[in-house]
Tab-separated table of C-alpha atoms in Angstrom:
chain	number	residue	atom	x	y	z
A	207	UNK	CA	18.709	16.806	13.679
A	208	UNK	CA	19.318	14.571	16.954
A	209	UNK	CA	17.897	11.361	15.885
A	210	UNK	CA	20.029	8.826	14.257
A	211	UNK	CA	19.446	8.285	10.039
A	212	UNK	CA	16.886	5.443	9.957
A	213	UNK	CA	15.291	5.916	13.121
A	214	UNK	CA	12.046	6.972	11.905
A	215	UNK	CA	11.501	4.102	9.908
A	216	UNK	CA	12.216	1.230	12.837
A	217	UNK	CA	8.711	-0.808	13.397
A	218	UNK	CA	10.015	-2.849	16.480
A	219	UNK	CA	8.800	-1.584	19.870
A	220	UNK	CA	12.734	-0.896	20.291
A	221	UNK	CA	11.758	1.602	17.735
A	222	UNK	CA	8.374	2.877	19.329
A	223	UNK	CA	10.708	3.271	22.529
A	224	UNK	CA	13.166	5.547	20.900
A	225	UNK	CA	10.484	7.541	19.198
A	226	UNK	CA	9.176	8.207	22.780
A	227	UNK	CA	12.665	9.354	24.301
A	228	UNK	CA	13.071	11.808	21.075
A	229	UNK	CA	9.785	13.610	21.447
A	230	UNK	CA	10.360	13.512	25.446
A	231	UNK	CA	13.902	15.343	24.238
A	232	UNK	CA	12.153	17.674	22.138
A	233	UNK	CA	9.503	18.876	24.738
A	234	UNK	CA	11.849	19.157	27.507
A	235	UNK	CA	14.097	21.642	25.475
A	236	UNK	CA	10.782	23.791	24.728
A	237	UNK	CA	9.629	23.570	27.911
A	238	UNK	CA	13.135	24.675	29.447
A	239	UNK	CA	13.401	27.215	27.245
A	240	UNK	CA	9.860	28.718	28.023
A	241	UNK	CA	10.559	28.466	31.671
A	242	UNK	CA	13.739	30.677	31.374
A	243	UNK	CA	11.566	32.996	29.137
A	244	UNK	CA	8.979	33.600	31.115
A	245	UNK	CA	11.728	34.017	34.630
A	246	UNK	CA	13.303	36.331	32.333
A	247	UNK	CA	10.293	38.248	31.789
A	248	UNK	CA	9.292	38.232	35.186
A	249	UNK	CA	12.237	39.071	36.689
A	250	UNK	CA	13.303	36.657	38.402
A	251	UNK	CA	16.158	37.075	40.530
A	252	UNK	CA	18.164	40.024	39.374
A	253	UNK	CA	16.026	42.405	37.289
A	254	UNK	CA	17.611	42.496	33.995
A	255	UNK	CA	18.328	45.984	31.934
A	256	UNK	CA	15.898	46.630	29.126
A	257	UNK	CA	19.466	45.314	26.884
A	258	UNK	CA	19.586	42.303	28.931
A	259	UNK	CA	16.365	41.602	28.353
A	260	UNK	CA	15.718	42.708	24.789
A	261	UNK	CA	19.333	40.263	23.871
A	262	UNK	CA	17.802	37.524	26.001
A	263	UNK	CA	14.393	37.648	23.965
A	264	UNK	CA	15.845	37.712	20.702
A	265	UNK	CA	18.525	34.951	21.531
A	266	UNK	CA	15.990	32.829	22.467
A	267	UNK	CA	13.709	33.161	19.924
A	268	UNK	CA	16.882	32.866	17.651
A	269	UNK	CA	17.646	29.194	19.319
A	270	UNK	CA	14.295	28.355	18.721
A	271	UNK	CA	14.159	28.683	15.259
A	272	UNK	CA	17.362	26.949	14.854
A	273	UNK	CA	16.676	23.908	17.162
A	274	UNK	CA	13.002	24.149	15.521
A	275	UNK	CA	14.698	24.328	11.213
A	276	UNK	CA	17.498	21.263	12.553
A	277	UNK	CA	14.585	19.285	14.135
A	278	UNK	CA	12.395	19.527	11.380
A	279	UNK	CA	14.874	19.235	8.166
A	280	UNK	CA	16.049	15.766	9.429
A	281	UNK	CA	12.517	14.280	10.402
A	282	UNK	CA	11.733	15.322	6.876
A	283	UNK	CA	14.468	13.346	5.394
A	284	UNK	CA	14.254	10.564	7.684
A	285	UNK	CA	10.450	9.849	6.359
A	286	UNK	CA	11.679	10.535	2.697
A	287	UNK	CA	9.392	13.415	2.413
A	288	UNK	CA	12.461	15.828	1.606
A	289	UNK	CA	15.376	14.671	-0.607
A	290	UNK	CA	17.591	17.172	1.013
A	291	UNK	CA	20.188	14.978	3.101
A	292	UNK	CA	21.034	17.636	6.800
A	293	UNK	CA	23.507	15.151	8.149
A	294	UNK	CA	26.668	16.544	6.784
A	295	UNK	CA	25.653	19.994	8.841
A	296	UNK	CA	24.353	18.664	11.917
A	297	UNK	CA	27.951	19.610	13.618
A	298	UNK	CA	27.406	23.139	12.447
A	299	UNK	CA	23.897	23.025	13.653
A	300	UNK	CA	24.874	21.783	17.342
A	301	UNK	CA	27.789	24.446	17.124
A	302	UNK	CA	24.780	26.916	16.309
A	303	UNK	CA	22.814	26.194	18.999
A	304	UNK	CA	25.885	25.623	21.503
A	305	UNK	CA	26.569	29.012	21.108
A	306	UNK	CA	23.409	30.980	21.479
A	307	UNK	CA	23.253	28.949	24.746
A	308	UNK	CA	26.275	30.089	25.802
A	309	UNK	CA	25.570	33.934	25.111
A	310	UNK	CA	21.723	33.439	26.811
A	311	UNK	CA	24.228	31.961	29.498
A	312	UNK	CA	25.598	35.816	29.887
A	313	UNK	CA	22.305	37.260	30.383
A	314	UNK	CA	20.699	35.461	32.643
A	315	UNK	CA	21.060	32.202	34.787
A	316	UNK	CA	17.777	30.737	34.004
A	317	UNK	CA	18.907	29.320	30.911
A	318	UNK	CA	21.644	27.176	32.890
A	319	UNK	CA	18.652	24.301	32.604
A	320	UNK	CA	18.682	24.362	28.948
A	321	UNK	CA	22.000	22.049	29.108
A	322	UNK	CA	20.910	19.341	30.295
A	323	UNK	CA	18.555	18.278	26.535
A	324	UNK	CA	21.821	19.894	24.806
A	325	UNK	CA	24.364	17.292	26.676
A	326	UNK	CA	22.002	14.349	24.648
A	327	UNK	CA	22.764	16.331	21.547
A	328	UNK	CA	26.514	16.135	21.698
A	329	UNK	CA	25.963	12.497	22.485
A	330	UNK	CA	23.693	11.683	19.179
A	331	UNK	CA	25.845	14.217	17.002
A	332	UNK	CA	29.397	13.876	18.258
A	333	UNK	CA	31.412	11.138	18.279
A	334	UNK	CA	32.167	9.263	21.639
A	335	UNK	CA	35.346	10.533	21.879
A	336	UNK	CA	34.425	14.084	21.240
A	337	UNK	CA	31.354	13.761	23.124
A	338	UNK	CA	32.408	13.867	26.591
A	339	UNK	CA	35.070	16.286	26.549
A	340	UNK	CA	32.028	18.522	24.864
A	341	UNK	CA	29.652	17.691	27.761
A	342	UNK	CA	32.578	18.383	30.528
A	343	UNK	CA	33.421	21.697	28.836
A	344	UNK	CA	29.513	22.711	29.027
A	345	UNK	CA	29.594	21.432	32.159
A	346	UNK	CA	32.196	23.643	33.325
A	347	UNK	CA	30.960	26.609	31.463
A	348	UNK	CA	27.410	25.628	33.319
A	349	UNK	CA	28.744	26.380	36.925
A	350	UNK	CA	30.764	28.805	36.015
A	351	UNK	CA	27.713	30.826	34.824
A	352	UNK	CA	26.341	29.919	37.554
A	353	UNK	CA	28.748	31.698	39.773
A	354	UNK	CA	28.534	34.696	37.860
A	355	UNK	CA	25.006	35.335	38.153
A	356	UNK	CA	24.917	34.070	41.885
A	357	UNK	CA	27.837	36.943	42.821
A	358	UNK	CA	24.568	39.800	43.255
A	359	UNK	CA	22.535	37.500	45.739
A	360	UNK	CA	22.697	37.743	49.787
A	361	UNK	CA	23.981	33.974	49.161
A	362	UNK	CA	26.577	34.572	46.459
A	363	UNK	CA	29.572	32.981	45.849
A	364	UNK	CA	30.271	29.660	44.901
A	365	UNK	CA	28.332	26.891	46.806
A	366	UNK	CA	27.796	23.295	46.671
A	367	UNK	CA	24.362	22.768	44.309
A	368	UNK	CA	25.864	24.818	41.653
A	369	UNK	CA	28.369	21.925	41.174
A	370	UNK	CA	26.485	18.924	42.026
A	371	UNK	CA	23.739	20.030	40.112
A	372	UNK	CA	24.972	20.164	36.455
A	373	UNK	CA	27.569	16.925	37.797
A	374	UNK	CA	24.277	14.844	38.362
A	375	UNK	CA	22.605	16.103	35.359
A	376	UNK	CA	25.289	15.525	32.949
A	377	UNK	CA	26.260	12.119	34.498
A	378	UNK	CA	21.979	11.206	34.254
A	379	UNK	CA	22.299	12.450	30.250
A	380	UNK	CA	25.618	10.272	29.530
A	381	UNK	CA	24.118	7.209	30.949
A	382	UNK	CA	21.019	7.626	29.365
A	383	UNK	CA	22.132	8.928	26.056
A	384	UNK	CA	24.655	5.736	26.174
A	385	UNK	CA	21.756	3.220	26.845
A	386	UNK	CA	19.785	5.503	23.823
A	387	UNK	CA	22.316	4.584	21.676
A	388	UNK	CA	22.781	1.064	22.453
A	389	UNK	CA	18.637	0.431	21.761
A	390	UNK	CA	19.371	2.563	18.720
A	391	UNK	CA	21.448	-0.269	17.745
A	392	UNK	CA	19.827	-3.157	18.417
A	393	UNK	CA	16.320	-1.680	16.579
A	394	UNK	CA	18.704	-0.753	13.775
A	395	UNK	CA	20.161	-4.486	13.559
A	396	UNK	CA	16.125	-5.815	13.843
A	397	UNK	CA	15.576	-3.479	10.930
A	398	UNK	CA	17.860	-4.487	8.539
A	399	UNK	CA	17.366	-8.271	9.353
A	400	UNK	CA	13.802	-7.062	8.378
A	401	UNK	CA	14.595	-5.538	5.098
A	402	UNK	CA	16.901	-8.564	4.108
A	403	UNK	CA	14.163	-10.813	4.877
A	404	UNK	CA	11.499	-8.206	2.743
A	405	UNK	CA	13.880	-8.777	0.094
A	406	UNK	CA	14.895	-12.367	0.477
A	407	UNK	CA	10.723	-13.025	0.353
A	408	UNK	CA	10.477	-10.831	-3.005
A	409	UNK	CA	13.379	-12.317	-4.783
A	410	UNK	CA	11.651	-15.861	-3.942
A	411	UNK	CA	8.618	-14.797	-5.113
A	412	UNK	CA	10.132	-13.393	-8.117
A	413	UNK	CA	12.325	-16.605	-8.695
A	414	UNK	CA	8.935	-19.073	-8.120
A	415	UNK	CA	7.365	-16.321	-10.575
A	416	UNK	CA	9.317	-17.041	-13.323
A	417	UNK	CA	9.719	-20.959	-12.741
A	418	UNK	CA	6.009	-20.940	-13.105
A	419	UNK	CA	6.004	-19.234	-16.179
A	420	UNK	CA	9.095	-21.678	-17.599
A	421	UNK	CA	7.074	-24.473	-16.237
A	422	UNK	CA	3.793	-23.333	-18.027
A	423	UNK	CA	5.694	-22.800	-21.423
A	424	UNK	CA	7.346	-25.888	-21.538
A	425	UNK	CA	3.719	-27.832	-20.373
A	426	UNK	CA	2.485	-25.818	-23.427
A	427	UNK	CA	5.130	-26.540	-25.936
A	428	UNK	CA	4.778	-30.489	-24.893
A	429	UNK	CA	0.725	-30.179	-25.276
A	430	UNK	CA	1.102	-28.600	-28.655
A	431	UNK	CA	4.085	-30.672	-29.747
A	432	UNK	CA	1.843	-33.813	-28.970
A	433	UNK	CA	-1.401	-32.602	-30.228
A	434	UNK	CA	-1.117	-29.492	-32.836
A	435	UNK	CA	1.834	-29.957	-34.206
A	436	UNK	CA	0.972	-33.446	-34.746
A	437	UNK	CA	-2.101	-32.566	-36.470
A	438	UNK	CA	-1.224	-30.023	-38.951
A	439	UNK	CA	1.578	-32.699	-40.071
A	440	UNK	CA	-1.100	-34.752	-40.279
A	441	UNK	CA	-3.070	-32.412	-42.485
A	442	UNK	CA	-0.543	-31.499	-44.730
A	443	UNK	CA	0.281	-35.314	-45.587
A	444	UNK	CA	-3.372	-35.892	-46.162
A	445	UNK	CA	-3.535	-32.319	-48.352
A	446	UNK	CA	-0.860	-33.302	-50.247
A	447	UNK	CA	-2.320	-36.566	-50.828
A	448	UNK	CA	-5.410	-35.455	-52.041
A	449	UNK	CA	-3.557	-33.177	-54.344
A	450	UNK	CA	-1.840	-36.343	-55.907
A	451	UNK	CA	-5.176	-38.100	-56.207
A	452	UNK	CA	-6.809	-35.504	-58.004
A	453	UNK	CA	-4.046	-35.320	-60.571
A	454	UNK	CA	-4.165	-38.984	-60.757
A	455	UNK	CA	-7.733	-38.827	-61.538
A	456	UNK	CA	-9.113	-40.420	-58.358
A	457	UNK	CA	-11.572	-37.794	-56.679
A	458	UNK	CA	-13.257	-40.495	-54.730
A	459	UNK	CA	-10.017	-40.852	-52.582
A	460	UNK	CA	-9.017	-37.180	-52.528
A	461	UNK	CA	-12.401	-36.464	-51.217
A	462	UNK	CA	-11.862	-39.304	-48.655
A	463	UNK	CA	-7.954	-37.733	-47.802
A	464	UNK	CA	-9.740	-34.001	-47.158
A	465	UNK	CA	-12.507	-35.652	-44.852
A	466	UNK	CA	-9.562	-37.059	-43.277
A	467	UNK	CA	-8.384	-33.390	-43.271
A	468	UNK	CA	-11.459	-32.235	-41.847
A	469	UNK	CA	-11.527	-34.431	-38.849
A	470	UNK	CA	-8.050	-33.796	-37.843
A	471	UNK	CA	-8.589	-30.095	-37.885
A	472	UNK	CA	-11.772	-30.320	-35.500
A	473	UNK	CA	-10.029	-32.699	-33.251
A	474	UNK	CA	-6.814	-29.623	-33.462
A	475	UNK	CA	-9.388	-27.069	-32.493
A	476	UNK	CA	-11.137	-29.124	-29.837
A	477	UNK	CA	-7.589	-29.405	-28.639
A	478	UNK	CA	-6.528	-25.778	-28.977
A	479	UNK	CA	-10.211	-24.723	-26.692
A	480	UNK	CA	-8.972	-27.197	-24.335
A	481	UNK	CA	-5.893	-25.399	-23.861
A	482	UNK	CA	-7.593	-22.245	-23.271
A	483	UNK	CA	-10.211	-23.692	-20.837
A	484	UNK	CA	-7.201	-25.771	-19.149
A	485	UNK	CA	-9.110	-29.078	-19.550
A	486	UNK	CA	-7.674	-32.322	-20.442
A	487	UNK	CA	-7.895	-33.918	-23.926
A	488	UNK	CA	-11.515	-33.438	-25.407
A	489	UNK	CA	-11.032	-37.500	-26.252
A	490	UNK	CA	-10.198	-38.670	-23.074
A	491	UNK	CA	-13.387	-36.471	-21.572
A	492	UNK	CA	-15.404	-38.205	-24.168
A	493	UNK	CA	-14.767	-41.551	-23.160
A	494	UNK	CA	-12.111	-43.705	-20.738
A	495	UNK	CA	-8.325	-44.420	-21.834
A	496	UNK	CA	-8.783	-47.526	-23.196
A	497	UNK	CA	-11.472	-46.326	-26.021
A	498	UNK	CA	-9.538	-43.658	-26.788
A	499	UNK	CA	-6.570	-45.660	-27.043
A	500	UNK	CA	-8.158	-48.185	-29.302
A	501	UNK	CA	-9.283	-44.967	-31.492
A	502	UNK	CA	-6.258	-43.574	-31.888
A	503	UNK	CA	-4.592	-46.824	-33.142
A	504	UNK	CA	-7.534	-47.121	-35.568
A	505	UNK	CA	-6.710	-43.698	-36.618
A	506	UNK	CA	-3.002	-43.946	-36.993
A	507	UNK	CA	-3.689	-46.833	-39.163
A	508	UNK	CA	-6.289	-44.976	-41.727
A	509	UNK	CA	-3.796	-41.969	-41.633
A	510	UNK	CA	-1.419	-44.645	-42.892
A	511	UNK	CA	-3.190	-45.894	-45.813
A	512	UNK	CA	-4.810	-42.647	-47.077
A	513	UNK	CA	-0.857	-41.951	-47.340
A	514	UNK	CA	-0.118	-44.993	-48.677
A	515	UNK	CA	1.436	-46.928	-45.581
A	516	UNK	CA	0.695	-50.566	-45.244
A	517	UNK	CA	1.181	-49.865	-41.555
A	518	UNK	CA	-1.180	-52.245	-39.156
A	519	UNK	CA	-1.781	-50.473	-35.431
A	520	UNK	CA	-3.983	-52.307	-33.147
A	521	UNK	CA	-4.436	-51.955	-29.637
A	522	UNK	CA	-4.270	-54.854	-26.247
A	523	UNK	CA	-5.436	-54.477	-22.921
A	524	UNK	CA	-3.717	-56.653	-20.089
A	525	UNK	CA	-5.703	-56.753	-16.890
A	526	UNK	CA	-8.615	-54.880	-15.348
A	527	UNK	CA	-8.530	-51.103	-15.911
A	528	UNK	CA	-8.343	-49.356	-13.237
A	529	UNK	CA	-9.617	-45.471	-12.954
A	530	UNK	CA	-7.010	-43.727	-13.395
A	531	UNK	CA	-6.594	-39.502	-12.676
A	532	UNK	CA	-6.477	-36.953	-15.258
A	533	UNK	CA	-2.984	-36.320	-14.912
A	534	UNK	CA	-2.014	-40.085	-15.666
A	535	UNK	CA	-4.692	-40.635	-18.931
A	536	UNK	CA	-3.079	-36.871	-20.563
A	537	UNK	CA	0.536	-38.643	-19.842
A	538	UNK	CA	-0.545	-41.879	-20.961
A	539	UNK	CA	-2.508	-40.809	-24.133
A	540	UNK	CA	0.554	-38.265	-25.002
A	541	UNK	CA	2.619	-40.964	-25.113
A	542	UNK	CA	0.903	-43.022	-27.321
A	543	UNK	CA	0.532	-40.494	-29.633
A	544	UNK	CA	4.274	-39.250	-30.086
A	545	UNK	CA	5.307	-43.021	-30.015
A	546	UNK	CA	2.965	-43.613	-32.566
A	547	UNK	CA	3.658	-40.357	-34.254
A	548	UNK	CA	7.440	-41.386	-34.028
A	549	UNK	CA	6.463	-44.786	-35.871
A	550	UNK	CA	4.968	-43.421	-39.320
A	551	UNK	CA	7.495	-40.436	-39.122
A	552	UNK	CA	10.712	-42.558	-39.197
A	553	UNK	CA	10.307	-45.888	-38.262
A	554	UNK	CA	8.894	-47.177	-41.878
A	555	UNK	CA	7.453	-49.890	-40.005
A	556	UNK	CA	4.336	-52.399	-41.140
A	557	UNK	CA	2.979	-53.253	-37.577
A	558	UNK	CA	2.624	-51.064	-34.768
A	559	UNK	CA	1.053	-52.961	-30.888
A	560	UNK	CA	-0.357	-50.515	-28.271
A	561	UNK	CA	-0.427	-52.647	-24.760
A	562	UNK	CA	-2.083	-50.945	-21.731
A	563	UNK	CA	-1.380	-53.585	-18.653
A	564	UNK	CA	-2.333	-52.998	-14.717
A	565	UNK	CA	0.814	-55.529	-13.143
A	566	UNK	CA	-0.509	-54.760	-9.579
A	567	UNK	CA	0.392	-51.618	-8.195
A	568	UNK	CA	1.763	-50.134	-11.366
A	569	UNK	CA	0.287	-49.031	-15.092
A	570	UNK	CA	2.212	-49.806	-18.254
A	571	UNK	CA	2.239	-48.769	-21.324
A	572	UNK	CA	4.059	-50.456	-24.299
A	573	UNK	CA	4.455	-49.300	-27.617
A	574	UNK	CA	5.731	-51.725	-30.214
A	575	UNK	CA	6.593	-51.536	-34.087
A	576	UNK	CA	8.684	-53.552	-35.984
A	577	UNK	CA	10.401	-50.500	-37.831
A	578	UNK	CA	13.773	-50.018	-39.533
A	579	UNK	CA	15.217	-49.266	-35.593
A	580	UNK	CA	18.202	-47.394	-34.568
A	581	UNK	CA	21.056	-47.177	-32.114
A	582	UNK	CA	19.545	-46.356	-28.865
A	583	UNK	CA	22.730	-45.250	-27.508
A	584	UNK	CA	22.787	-42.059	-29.482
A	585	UNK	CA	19.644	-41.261	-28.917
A	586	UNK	CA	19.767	-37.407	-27.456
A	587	UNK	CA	15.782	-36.637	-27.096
A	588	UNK	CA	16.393	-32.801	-27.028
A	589	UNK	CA	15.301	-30.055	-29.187
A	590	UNK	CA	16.341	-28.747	-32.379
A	591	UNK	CA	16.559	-25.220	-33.856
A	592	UNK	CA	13.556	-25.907	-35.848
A	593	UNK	CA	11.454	-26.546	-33.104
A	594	UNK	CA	11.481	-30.273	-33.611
A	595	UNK	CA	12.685	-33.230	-31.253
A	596	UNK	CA	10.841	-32.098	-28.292
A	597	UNK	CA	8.598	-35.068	-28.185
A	598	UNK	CA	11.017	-37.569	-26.047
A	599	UNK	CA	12.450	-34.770	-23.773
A	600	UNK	CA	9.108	-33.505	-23.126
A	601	UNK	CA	7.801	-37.358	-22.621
A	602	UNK	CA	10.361	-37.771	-19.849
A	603	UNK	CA	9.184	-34.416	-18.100
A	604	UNK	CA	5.630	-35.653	-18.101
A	605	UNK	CA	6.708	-38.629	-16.983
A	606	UNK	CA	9.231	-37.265	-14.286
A	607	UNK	CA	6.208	-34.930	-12.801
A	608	UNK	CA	4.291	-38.117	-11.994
A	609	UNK	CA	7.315	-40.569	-10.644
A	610	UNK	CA	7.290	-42.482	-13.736
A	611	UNK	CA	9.722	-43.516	-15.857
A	612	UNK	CA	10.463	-44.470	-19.891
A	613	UNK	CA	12.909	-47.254	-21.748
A	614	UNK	CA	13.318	-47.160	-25.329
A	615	UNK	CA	14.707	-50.676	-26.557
A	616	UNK	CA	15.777	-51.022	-30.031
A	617	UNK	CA	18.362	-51.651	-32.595
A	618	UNK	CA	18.675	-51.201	-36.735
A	619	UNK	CA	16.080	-53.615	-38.144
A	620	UNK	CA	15.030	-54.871	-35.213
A	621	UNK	CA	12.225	-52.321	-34.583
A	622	UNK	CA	11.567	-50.233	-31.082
A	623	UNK	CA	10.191	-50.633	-28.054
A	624	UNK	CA	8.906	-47.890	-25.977
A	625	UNK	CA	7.834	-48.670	-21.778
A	626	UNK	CA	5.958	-46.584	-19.825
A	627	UNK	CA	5.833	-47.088	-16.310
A	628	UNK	CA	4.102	-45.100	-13.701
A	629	UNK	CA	3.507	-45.698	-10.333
A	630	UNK	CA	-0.609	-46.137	-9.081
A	631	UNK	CA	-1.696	-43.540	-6.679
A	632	UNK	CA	-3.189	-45.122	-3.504
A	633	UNK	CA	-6.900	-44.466	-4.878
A	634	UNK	CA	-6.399	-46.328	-7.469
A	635	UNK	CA	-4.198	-49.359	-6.261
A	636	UNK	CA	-7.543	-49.795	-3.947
């Protein structure tokens, strides 16, 4: 019960250190005790009665046990392998084990050398202030028992060693026990900069954990925005078209609306694998941007007239294409697709232009229609309840993630304008 709450779980050689000088306590009690035992037995000295010496065996085995039960009650706690907290009776203990030394003090002499592991006690267990009045009263009580049991020998009476002896030994335990305690310290500060730092590194890693997982929804919820979502829109126009042309007697262009229907859904479920695998778009990894690009206009525009849009899309290339990474065809060919998306949706417009252009040390991307407009100065881009109005927001996050940038230019009846810009990586400026 000497050690200081904590100790025991100090990794710092500070720590090692203290370990040492607690076990070193330990042993010398034990061994001082023994020692006094064993002179007892003997005889040592004075012969002691057959009382004397049946009190001073079962005192000391007495302070044994108790020094042994304190000892190992608060090592038990300190490791956490005992709930059972003994700090609130480690007083009582040292009181305990103060007075059986006293009364082995009575019968015999030999145990004077026990005090000297006891004065470090008082220092861990009592406070400073109560400390060294404790260890001058021992002290005291030390010679004097001293004296007592030196009266019977040819060179009784009080002499010299028996006070300079327990002097120098509890001066040597005060220092010591005072530098104990100021190691104690400094481990214990190392040990809870330790902990705060353990903790500091989980909350990070907690906090990057769940900015990864935000991060991966929202790069979901833009890749199915732009992709699925589009699609089953897609397929429900077309169904519903069909529908109308079979009750309008047509089947030749319902069954050209449900092929229709039929190619969007296998391009949704190419899509949808290529989510799982964590590939880009199946189109752009069956040919470059600007085929797939051109495609997709010539798509938009036969999704138009099986609905019944006169709505022309084509598709210009400025400059020589340059290869361009993954990252920058997905953000390019997501863009074109809500733009375009955005165009048969609301803009009610009858020509749509898709210009790809390498100015240099940039890629553009323009995408023109000649819509209804609006006010671009109430535009919000952010999400409704109904999961819709994600596609701008998230366009400006794709964007943002690659140093690029987006301006939408328009006005009512003077169609829109949307620019892409983004930034060439070295590789592909050279």
């Amino acid at each position: 019960m000497n050690a200081h709450p904590g100790e025991d779980r100090l990794e710092t050689p500070t720590g090692a250190i203290l370990r040492v000088l607690r076990v070193s306590l330990h042993v010398g009690f034990a061994v001082l005790l023994l020692v006094a035992v064993i002179r007892l037995l003997a005889g040592a000295g004075v012969a002691p009665s057959a009382v004397a010496l049946a009190a001073g065996l079962g005192l000391s085995g007495a302070l044994a046990l108790v020094y042994l039960a304190g000892t190992v009650l608060e090592k038990r706690h300190a490791s956490g392998a005992s709930p059972f907290d003994p700090t609130p009776y480690a007083r009582w203990w040292l009181a305990t084990v103060m007075l059986l030394w006293l009364l082995l003090l009575l019968v015999s002499g030999d145990f004077a050398w026990v005090a000297f592991p006891l004065f470090f006690l008082q220092l861990h267990i009592l406070p400073r202030r109560a400390a060294l009045p404790a260890i001058v009263v021992s002290t005291a009580l030390l010679v004097g028992a001293l004296w007592f049991h030196g009266r019977g020998t040819p060179d009784g009476g009080l002499q010299l060693a028996m006070i300079l002896g327990p002097l120098f030994g509890a001066g040597f335990a005060v220092v010591t026990g005072t530098a104990y305690r100021a190691l104690f310290q400094e481990a214990e500060s190392q040990r809870l900069v330790a902990d705060e730092l353990r903790r500091t590194r989980a909350e990070l890693a907690r906090t990057q954990h769940e900015a990864g997982m935000v991060s991966e929804r929202e790069r979901l919820a833009r890749e199915i925005h732009d992709t699925l979502a589009q699609g089953f829109s897609s397929i429900i126009l077309m169904g519903r078209s069909a529908e109308k042309a079979l009750a309008d007697g047509q089947p030749e262009t319902a069954q050209e609306r449900l092929r229709t229907v039929q190619e969007t859904a296998s391009a949704n479920l190419a899509e949808a694998r290529s989510f799982v695998r964590g590939l880009r778009s199946p189109d752009l990894a069956q040919s470059g941007l600007v085929d797939t690009l051109s495609r997709l206009c010539a798509k938009t525009e036969a999704e138009a007239a099986a609905r019944g849009t006169d709505l022309r899309c084509r598709f210009e290339l400025v400059g020589s294409p340059v290869e361009l990474p993954g990252s920058y065809q997905t953000t390019l060919l997501r863009a074109a697709q809500a733009s375009l998306a955005n165009v048969w949706a609301h803009a009610h417009a009858h020509a749509a232009v898709v210009t790809l252009s390498f100015p240099g040390t940039e890629v553009t991307m323009d995408v023109f229609d000649d819509g209804v407009g609006f006010d671009s100065t109430t535009l919000a881009g952010t999400a409704r309840g109904d999961g819709t109005g994600v596609g701008l927001s998230g366009l400006r996050e794709r964007l943002a993630a690659l140093d690029g940038s987006m301006e939408i230019e328009s006005a009512p009846g003077e169609g829109t304008v949307v620019a892409i810009r983004l930034p060439l990586p070295e590789e592909g400026a050279a």
